[in-house]
C-alpha positions as a Markdown table, in Angstrom:
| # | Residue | x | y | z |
|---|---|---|---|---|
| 1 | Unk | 146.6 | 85.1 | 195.6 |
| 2 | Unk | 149.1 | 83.1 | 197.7 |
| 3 | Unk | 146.6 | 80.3 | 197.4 |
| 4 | Unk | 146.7 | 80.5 | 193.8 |
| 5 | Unk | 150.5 | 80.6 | 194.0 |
| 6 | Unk | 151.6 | 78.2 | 196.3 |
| 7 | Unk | 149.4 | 75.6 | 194.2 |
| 8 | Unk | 150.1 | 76.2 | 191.0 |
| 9 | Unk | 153.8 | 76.7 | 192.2 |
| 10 | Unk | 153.2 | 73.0 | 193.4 |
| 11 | Unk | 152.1 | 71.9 | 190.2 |
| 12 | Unk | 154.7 | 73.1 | 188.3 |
| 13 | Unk | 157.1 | 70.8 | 190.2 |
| 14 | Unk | 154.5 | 67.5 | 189.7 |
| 15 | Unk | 155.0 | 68.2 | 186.3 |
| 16 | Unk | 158.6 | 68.6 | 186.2 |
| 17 | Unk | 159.2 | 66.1 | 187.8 |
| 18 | Unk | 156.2 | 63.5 | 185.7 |
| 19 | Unk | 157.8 | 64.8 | 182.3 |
| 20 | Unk | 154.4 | 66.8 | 181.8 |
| 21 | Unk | 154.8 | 69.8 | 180.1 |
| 22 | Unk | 153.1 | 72.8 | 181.5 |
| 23 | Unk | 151.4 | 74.8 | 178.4 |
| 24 | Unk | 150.3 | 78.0 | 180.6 |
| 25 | Unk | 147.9 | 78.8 | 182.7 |
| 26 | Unk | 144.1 | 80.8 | 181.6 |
| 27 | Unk | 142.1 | 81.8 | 184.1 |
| 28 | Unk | 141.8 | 79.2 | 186.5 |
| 29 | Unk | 143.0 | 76.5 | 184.0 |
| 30 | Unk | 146.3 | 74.9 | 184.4 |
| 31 | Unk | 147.0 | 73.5 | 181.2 |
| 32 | Unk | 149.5 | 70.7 | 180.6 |
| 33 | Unk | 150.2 | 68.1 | 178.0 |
| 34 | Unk | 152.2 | 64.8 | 177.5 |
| 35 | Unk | 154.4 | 63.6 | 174.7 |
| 36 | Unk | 155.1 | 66.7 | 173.7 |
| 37 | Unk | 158.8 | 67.0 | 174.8 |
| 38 | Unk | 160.8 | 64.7 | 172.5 |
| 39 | Unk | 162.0 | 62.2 | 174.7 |
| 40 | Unk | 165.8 | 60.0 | 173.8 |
| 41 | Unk | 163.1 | 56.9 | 174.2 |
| 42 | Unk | 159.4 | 57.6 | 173.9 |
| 43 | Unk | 157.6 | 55.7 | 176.2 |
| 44 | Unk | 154.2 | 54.2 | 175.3 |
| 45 | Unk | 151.0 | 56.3 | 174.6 |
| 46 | Unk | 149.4 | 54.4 | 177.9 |
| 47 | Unk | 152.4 | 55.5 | 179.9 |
| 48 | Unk | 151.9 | 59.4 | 178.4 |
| 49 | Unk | 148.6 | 58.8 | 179.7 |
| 50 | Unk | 149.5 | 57.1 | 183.1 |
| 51 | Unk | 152.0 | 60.6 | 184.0 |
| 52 | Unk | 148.9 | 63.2 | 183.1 |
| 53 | Unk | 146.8 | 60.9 | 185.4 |
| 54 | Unk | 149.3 | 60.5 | 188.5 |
| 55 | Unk | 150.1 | 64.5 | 188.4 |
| 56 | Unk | 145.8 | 65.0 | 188.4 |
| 57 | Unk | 145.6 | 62.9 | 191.5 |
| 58 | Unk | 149.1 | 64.4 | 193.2 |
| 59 | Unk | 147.2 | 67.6 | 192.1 |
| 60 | Unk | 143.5 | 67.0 | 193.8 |
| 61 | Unk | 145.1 | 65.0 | 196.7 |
| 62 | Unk | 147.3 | 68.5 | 197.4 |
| 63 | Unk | 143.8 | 70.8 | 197.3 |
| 64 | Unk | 142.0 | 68.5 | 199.6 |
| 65 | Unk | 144.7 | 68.4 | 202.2 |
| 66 | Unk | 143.5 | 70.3 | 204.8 |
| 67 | Unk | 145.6 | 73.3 | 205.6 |
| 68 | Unk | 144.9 | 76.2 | 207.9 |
| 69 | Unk | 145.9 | 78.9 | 206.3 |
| 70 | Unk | 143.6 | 78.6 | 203.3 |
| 71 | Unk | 140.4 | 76.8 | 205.6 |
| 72 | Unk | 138.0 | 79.3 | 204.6 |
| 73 | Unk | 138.7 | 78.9 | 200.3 |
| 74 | Unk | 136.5 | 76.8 | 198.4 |
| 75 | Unk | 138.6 | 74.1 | 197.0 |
| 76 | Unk | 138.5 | 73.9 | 193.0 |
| 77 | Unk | 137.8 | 70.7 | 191.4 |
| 78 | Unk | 139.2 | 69.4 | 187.8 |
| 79 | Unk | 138.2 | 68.8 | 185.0 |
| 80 | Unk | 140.0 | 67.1 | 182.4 |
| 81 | Unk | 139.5 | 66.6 | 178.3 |
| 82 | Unk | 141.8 | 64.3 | 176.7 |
| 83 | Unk | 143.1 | 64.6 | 172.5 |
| 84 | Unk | 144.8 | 61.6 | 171.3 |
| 85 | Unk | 146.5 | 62.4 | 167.9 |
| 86 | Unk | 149.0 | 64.6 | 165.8 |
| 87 | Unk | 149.4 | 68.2 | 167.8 |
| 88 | Unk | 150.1 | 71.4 | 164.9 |
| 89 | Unk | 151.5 | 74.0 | 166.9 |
| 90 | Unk | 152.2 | 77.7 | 166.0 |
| 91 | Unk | 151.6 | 81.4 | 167.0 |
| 92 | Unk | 148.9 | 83.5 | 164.8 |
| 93 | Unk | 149.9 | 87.5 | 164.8 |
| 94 | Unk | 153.3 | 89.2 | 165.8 |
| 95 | Unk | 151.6 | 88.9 | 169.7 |
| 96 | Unk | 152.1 | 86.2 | 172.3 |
| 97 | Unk | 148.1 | 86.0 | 174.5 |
């Protein structure tokens, strides 16, 4: 669990920090998204792109640091799937997941 924690607390900051907008987390995904915050001046969709990709390598470079305390835990990998396009939003029932 601190594993878990300490990372994904990490994370959260990289993506502060890039303008990436955490979505949640499910399971052992992190899920995140650019250009969804409405920004004063909206930078380009190759810049949008260029954040999600720094925060993914600040991201993998953080779990294959070595550190003691977690030596013996596999480290997880990522995986990534890209939508380019109009995002509908909304929440289905009376019940957030």
């Amino acid at each position: 669990i601190t594993f878990i924690n300490v990372h994904l607390s990490s994370f959260d900051t990289y993506c502060e920090n890039s303008l990436v907008t955490k979505i949640e987390t499910a399971g052992a995904d992190y899920i995140c998204a650019v250009g969804v915050a409405e920004l004063a001046e909206a930078p380009s969709h190759d810049a949008l792109l260029n954040r999600l990709l720094v925060v993914s390598q600040m991201m993998m470079h953080e779990f294959t640091a070595e550190d003691p305390e977690f030596e013996d835990i596999k480290k997880p990998g990522l995986a990534m799937g890209l939508h380019t396009g109009s995002v509908i939003t909304g929440i289905a029932g009376s019940v957030l997941p």
